[in-house]
Coordinates of C-alpha atoms in Angstrom, one line a residue:
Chain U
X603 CA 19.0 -51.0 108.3
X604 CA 18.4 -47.4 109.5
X605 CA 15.2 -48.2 110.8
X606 CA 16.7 -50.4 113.3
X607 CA 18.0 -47.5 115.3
X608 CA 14.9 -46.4 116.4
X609 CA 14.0 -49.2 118.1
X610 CA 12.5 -48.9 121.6
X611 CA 14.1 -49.0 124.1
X612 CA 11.8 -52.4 125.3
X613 CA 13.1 -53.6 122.0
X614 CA 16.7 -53.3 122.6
X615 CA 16.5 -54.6 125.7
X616 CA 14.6 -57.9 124.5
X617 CA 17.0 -58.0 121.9
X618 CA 19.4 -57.9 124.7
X619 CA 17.7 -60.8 126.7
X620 CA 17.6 -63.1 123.3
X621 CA 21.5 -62.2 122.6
X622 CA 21.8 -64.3 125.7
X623 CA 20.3 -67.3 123.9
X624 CA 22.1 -66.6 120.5
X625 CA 25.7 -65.4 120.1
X626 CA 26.2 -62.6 121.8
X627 CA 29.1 -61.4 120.7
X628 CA 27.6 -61.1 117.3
X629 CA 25.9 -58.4 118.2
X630 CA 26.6 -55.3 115.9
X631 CA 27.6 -52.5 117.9
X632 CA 29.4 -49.9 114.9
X633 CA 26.3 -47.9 114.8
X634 CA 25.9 -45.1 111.3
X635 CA 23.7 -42.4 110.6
X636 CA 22.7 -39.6 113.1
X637 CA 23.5 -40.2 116.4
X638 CA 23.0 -38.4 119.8
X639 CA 26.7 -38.7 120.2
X640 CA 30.0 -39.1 118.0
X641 CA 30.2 -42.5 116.7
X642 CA 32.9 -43.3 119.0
X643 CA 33.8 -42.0 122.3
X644 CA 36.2 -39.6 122.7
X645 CA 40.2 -39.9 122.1
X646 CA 40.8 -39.5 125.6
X647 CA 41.1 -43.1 127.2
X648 CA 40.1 -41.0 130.6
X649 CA 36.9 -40.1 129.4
X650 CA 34.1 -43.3 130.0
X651 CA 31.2 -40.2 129.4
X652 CA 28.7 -41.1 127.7
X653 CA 25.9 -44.9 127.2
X654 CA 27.3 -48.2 126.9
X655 CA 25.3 -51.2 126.3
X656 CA 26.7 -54.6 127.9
X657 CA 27.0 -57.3 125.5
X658 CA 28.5 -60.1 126.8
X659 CA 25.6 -60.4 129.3
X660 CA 25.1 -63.7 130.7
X661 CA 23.0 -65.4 133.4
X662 CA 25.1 -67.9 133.8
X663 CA 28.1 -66.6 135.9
X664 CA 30.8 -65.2 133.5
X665 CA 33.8 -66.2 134.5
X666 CA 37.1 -66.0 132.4
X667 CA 37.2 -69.7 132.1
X668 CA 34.2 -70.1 130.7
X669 CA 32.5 -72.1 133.6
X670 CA 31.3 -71.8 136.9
X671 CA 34.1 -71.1 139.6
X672 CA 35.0 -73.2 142.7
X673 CA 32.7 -73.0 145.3
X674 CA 33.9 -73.8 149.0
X675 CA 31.5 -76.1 150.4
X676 CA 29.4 -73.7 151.6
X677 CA 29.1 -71.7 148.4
X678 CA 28.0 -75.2 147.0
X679 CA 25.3 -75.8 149.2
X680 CA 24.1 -72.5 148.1
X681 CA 24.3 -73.3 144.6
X682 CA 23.1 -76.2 144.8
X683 CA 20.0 -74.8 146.6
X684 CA 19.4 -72.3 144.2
X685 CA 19.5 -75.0 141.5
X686 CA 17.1 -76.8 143.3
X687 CA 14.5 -74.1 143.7
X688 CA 15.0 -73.1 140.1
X689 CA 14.0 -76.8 139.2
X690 CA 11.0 -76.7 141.4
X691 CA 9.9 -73.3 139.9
X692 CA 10.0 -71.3 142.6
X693 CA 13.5 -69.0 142.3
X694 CA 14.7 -67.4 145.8
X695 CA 14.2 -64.3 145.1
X696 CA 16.8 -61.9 145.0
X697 CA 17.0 -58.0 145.8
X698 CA 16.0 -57.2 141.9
X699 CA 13.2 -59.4 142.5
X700 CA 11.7 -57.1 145.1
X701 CA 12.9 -53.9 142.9
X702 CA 15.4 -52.9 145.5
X703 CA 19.0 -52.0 144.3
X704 CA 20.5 -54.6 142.5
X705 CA 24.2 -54.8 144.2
X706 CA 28.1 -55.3 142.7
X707 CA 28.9 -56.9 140.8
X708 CA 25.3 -57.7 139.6
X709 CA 24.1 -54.5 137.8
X710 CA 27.3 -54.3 136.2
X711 CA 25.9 -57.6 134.6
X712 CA 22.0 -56.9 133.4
X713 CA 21.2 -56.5 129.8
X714 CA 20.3 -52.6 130.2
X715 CA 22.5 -49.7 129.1
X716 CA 24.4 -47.9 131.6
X717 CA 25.7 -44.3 131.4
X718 CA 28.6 -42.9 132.9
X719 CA 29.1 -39.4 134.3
X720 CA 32.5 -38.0 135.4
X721 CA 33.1 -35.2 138.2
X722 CA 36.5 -34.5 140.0
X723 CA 35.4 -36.6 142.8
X724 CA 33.0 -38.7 141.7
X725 CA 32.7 -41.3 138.7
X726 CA 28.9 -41.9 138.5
X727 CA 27.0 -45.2 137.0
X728 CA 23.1 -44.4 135.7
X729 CA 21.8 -47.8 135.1
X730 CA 18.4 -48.3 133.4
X731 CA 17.5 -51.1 135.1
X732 CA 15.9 -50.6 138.2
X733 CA 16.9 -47.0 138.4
X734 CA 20.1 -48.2 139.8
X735 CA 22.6 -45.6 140.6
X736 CA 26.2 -46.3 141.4
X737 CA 28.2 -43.4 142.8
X738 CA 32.1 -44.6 143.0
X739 CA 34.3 -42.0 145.0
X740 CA 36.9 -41.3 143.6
X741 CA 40.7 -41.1 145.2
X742 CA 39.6 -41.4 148.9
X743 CA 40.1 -44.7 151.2
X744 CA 37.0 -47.1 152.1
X745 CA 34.7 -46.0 155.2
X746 CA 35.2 -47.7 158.2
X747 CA 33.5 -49.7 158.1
X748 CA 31.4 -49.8 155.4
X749 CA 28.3 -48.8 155.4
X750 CA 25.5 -51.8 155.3
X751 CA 23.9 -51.0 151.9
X752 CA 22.7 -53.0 148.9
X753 CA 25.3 -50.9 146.8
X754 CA 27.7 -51.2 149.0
X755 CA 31.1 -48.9 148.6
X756 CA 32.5 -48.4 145.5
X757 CA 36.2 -46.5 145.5
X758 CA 38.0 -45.8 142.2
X759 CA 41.4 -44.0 141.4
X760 CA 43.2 -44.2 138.0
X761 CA 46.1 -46.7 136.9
X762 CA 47.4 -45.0 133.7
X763 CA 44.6 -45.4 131.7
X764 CA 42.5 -47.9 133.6
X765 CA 39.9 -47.3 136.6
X766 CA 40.3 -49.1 139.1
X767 CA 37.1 -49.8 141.6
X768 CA 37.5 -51.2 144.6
X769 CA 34.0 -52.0 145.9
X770 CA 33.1 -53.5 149.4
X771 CA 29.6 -54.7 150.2
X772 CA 28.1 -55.5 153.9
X773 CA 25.0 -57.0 152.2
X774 CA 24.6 -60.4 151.0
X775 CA 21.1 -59.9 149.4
X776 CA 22.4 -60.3 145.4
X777 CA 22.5 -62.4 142.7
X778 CA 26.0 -63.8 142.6
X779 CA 26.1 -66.2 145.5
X780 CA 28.3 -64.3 148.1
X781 CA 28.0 -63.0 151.6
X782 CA 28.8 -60.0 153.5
X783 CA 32.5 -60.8 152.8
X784 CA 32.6 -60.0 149.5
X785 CA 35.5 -57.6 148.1
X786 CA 35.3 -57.1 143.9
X787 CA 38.1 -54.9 142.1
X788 CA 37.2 -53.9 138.7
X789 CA 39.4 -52.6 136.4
X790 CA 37.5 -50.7 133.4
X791 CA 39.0 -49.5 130.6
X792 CA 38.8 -48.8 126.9
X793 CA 39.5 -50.9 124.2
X794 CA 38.3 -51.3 120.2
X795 CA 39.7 -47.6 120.0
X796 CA 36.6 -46.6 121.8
X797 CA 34.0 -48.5 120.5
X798 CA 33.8 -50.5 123.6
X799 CA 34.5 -50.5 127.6
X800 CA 36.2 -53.8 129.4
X801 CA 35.7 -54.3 133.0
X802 CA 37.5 -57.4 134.7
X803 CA 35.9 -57.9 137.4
X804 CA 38.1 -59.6 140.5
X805 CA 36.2 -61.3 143.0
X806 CA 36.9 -62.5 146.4
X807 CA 34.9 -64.1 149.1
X808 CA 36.8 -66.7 151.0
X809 CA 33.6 -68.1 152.5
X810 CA 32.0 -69.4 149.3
X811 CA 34.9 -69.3 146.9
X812 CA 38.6 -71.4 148.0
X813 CA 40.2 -68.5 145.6
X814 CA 39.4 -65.3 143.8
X815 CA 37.8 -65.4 140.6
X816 CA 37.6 -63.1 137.8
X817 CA 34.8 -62.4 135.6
X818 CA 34.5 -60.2 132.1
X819 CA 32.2 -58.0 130.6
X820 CA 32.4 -55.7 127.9
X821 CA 30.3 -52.9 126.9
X822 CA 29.8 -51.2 123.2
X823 CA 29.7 -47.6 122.8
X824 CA 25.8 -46.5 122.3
X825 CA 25.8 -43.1 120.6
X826 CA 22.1 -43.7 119.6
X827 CA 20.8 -44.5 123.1
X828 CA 19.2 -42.2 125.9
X829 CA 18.5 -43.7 128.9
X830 CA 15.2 -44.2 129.5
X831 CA 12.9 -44.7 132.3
X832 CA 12.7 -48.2 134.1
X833 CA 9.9 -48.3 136.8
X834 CA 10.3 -52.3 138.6
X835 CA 7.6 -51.1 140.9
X836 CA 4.3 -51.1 138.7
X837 CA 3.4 -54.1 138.0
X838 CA 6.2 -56.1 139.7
X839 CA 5.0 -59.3 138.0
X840 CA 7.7 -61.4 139.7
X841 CA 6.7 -59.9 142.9
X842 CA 8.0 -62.6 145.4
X843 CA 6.2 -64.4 147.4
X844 CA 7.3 -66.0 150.7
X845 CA 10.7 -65.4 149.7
X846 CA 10.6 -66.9 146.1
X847 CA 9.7 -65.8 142.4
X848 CA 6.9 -66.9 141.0
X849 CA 5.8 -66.3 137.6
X850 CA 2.4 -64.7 137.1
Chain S
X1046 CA 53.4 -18.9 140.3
X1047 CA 51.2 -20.4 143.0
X1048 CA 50.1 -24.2 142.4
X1049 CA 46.3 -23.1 141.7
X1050 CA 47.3 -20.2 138.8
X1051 CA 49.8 -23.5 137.6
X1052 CA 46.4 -25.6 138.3
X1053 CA 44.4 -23.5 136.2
X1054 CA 47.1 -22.9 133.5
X1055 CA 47.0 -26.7 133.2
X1056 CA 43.0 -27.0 132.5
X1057 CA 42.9 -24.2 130.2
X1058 CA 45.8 -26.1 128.0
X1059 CA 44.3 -29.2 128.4
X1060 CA 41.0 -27.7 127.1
X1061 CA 42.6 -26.7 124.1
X1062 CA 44.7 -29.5 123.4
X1063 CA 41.8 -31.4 124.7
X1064 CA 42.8 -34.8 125.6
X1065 CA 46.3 -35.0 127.8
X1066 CA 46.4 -36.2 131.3
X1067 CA 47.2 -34.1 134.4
X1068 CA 49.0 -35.1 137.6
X1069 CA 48.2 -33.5 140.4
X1070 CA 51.6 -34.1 142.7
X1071 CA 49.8 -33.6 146.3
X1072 CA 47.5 -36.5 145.7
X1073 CA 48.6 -38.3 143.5
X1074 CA 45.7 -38.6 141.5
X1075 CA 45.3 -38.7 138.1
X1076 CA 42.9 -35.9 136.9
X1077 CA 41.2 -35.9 133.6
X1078 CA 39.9 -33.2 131.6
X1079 CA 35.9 -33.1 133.2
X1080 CA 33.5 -30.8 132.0
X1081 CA 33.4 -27.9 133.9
X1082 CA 30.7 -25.3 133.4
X1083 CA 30.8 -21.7 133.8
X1084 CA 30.5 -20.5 137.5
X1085 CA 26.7 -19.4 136.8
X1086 CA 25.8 -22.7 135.3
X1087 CA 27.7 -24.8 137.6
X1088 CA 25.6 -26.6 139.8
X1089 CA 27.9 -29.6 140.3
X1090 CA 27.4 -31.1 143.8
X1091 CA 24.6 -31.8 146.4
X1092 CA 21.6 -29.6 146.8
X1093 CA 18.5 -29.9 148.9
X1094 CA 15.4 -27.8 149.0
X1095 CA 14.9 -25.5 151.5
X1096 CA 11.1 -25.2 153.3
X1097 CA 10.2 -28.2 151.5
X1098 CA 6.0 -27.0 150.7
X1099 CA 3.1 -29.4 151.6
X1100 CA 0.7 -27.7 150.2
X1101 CA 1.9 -25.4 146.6
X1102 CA 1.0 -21.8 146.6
X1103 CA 1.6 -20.1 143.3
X1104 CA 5.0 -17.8 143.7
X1105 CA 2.6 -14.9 145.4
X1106 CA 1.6 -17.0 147.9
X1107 CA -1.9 -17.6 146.7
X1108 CA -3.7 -20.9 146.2
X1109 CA -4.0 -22.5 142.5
X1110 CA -6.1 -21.3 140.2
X1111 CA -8.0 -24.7 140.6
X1112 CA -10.8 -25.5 138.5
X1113 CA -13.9 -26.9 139.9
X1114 CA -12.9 -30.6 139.2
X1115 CA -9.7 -30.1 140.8
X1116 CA -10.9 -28.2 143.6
X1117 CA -13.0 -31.3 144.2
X1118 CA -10.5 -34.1 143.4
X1119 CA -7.9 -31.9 146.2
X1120 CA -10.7 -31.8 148.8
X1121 CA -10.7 -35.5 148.5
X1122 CA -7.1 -35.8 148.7
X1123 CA -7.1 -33.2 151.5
X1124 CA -9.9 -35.2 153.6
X1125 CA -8.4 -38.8 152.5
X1126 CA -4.8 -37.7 154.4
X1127 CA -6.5 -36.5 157.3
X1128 CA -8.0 -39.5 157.6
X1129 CA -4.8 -41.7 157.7
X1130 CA -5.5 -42.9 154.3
X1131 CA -4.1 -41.5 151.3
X1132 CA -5.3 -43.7 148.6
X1133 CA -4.1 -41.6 146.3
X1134 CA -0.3 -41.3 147.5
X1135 CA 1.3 -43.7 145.6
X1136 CA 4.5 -43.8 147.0
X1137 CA 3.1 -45.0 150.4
X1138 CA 3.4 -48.3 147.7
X1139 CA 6.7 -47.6 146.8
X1140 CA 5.9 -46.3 143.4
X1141 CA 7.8 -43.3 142.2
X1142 CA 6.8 -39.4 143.1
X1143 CA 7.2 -39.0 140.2
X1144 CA 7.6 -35.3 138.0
X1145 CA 7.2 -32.9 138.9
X1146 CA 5.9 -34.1 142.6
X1147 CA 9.8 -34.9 142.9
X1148 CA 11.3 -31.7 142.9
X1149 CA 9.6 -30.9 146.2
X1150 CA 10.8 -33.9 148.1
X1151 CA 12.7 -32.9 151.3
X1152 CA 15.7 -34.8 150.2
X1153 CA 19.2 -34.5 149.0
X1154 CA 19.6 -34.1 145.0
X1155 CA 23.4 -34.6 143.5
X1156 CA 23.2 -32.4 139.8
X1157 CA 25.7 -33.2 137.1
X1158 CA 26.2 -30.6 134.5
X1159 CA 27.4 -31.6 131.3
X1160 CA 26.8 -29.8 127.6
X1161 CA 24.5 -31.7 126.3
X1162 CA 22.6 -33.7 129.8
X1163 CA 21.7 -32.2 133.5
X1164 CA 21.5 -34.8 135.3
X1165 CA 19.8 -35.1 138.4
X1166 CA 20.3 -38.1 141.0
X1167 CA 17.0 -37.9 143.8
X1168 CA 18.3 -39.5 147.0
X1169 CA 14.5 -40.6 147.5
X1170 CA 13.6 -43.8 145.7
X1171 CA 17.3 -42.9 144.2
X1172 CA 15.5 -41.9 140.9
X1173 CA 17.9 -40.1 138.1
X1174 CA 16.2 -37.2 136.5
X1175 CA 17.8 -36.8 133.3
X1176 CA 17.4 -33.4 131.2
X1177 CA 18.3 -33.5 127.7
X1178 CA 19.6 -30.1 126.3
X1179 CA 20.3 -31.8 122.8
X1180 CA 16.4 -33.1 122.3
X1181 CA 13.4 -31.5 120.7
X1182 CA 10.9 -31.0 123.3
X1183 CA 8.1 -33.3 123.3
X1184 CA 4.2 -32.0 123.6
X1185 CA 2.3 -33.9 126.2
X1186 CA 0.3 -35.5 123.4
X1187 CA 2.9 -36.6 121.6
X1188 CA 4.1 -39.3 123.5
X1189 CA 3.6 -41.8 126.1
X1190 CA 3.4 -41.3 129.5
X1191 CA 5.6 -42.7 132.3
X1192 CA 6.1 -41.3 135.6
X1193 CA 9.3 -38.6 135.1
X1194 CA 7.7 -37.7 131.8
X1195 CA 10.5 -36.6 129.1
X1196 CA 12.4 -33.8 130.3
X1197 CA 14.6 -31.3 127.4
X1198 CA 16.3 -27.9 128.4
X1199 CA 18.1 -24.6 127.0
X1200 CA 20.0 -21.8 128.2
X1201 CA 18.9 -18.7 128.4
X1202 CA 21.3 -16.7 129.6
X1203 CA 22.2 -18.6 132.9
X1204 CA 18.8 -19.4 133.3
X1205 CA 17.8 -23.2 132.7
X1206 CA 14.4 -23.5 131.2
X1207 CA 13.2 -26.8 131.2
X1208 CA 10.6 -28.3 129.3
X1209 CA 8.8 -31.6 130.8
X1210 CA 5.7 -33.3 128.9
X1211 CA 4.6 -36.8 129.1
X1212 CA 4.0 -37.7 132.3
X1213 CA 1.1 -40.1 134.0
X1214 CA -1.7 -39.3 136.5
X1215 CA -1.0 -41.5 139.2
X1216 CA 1.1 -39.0 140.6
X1217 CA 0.2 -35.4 142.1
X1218 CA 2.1 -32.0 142.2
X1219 CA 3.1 -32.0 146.0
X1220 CA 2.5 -33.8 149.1
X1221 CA -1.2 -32.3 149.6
X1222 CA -2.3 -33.5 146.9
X1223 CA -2.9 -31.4 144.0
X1224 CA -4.5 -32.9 141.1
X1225 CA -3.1 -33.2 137.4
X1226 CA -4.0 -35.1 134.5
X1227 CA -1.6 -36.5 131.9
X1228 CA -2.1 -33.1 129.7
X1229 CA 0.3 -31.6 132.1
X1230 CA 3.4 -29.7 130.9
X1231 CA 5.6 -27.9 133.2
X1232 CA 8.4 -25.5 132.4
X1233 CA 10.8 -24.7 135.0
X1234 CA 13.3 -21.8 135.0
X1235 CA 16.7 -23.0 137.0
X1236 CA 19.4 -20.5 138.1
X1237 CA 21.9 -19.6 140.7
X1238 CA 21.0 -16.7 142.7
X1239 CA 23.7 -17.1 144.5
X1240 CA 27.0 -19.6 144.7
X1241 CA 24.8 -21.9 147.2
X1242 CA 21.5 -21.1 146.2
X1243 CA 19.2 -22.6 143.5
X1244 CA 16.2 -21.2 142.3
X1245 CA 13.3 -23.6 140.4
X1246 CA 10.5 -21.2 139.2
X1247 CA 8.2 -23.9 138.1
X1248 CA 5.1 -23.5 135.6
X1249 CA 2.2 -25.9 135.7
X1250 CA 0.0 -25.8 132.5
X1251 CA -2.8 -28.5 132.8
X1252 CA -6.1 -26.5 131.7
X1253 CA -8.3 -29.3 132.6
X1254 CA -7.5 -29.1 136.6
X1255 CA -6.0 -25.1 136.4
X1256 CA -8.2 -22.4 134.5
X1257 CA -4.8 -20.8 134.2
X1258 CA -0.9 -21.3 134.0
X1259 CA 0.7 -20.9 137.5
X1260 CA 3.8 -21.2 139.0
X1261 CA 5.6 -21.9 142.0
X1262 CA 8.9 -21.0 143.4
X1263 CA 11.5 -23.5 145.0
X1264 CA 14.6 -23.2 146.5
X1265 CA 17.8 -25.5 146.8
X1266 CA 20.8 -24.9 148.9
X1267 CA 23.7 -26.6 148.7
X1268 CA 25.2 -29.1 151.2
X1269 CA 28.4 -28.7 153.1
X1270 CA 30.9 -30.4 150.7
X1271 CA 31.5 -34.0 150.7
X1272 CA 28.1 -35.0 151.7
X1273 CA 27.4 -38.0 149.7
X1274 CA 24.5 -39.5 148.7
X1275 CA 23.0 -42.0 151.2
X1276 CA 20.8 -45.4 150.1
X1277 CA 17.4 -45.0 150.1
X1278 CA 15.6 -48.2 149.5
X1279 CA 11.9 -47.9 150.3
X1280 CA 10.4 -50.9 151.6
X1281 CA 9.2 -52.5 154.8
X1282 CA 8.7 -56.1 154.2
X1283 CA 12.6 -57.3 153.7
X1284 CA 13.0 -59.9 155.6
X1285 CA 16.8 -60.7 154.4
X1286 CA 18.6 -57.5 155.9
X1287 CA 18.6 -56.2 159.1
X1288 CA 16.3 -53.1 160.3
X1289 CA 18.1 -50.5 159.7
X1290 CA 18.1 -50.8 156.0
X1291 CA 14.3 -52.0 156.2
X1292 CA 13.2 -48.6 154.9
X1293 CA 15.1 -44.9 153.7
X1294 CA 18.6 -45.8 155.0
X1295 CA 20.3 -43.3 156.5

């Protein structure tokens, strides 16, 4: 279907958005024909360059086990607050919500494509959604303290042929119920013989959760994609109001 | 052999064998084999411009070569800021500067260089400019518009010339206020004039507001190293987070 690859980006990412209802891992992700770049990403397992595409994205959270971690009692009465709202219609609304930067581990998880950019120092994430940008520093130690921001602090180094990110937050205004405790380690890597990107993302946060969790998301290698612009702030149409999204 | 010739022995092989790992024994890092352009094209790192202009004069100091619809639309613009009220500013909303308006906002810019993408990450709004050198460049008419338009580039010489088409009118060409209309194209001309320096020579061609092609001249330094990029979220009515994330976060 060489038509297909010309797809809007709008497209792709409704196509995205309806994978979630459907099977998402049946998703076709061995693209042919001409590309922007090779077919597959390079040989080196160092070398994350290039646009991935999430495609085990999933708005329910995506733990490991398939379900919904342990909460402590507080992180249930968050939950279960959330729940609530959502049944009543009226969503808190969250940093997205209000177009500001959508936080870690939550932009890692948004049916968009990403690209990533490698510099000595620097590993750097350019989302499409939101025009999030994710700068992880590579081989130094966390600030102290860490900075109050929504995308936090985000440290990497290399394990053989894994990254590993240590990110720290400050901020509890994001999507997976947390607070400013929150510590994630991901550990991204290459698998499928490049054709896609793993990242198992560790989470902590002994005020809502009794025990760290882990959660997994995989990426395929997008040779046909550019990323394209993403402006939240015209037309906002889920705009909150008095703290909650509403639909207009 | 000092540790920097061994250093550079090690990229060059690597380059040519083109995939191995390198250890680098002080840190104990594990390098990789980046991209790294030649000195004259390697803008890598944090840049900021320098006498960040208000009001655009072409690059011999004189004002645009408005025509008389512009002139008019600018002396609203002109009279509306004055006032306090600058309808027309759209990111007093929180809507992008958009391009090219971007390029002259008085903060940091990290650049990327890689062979086939420049990438540019604007601290303000933290917008990514993204400048394809393995597109076709798109005419202004040929596409739709959006507020960074679609951005292509080639090297000439050491000389970037960037090609940018598509973009909307909400947006203006600086902070005064100059008009443009969605007809605008603008090719810039990007190069080290020295190992700190930038230099943007930027072309405006938009014959509906300018009875003829001008250009401007912008300049970039670069920032002591390690600065990093701080969070710039622009809003003032959070009420989750504490003030001093409220609004550009510092």
């Amino acid at each position: 279907m060489p038509s297909g690859r010309r797809l809007s980006v709008c497209l792709i990412a409704l196509a995205g958005a309806l994978a979630v209802a459907g099977s998402a891992g049946a998703q076709s992700d061995r693209l042919e024909g001409p590309l922007i770049r090779p077919a597959v990403s390079s040989k080196d397992p160092r070398d994350l360059s290039g646009v991935w595409f999430i495609r085990s994205y999933n708005r329910q959270i995506n733990a490991t086990t398939g379900r919904v971690p342990d909460l402590t009692p507080l992180g249930k009465a968050e939950r279960d607050k959330r729940v609530q709202a959502e049944k009543d219609g009226m969503p808190i609304a969250d940093a997205s919500a209000y177009c500001w930067p959508h936080g870690v581990p939550r932009v890692m998880n948004s049916p968009y494509p990403i690209q990533i950019i490698q510099k000595p120092g620097e590993t750097l994430i350019v989302h499409e959604v939101a025009h999030n940008v994710r700068h992880i520093y590579m081989d130094v130690p966390h600030s102290n303290p860490v900075k109050t921001a929504f995308m936090g602090e985000s440290v990497g180094h290399w394990e053989g042929d894994t990254l590993g990110v240590d990110h720290r937050t400050g901020i509890d205004e994001v999507r997976l119920i947390h607070g400013p405790k929150l510590h994630t380690i991901e550990r991204i890597r290459k698998v499928e013989d490049g054709h896609a990107l793993e990242n198992q993302v560790f989470i902590e946060d002994p005020d809502y959760y009794p025990h760290p969790w882990y959660m997994r998301d995989t990426y395929a290698w997008r040779p046909d994609l550019r990323i394209a612009e993403y402006s939240c702030e015209e037309n906002n149409r889920n705009a909150p109001v008095n703290g909650h999204t509403v639909a207009k | 052999m000092s540790r920097g010739e061994v250093t550079k022995m090690s990229i060059r092989s690597l380059a040519a064998a083109g995939a191995l790992a390198l250890v680098l024994g002080a840190s104990g890092a594990v390098a990789q084999p980046f991209y790294k352009a030649p000195p004259a094209q390697d803008w890598d790192g944090m840049w900021q411009i320098q006498n960040a202009p208000e009001a655009l004069r072409t690059a011999d100091g004189k004002a645009p070569p408005m025509t008389a619809e512009a002139a008019k639309i600018y002396k609203a613009h002109l009279a509306a800021r004055k006032a306090g009220k600058p309808a027309f500013d759209t990111i007093q909303q929180c809507m992008p500067h958009g391009f090219p308006r971007i390029l002259t906002a008085n903060y940091p810019i990290e650049i990327f260089m890689e062979p086939k993408q420049v990438t540019f990450i604007h601290e303000v709004h933290h917008f990514p400019r993204l400048v394809f050198l393995d597109a076709q460049p798109v005419k202004a008419e040929d596409r739709d518009q959006n507020w960074m338009g679609f951005s292509t580039g080639k090297w000439e010489g050491d000389t970037l010339v960037v090609f940018t088409a598509g973009v909307n009118d909400k947006t203006v060409l600086g902070t005064a206020g100059l008009p443009h209309t969605t007809d605008l194209e603008v090719t810039e001309h990007i190069r080290k004039t020295d190992a700190d320096t930038l230099e943007d020579l930027v072309t405006y061609h938009d014959p509906k507001m300018y009875s003829k092609d001008w250009s401007t001249r912008l300049t970039y330094k670069r920032l002591p190293a390690g600065t990093r990029m701080a969070e710039y979220v622009c809003t003032d009515e959070n009420p989750e987070i504490e003030a001093p994330t409220k609004t550009a976060s510092k």
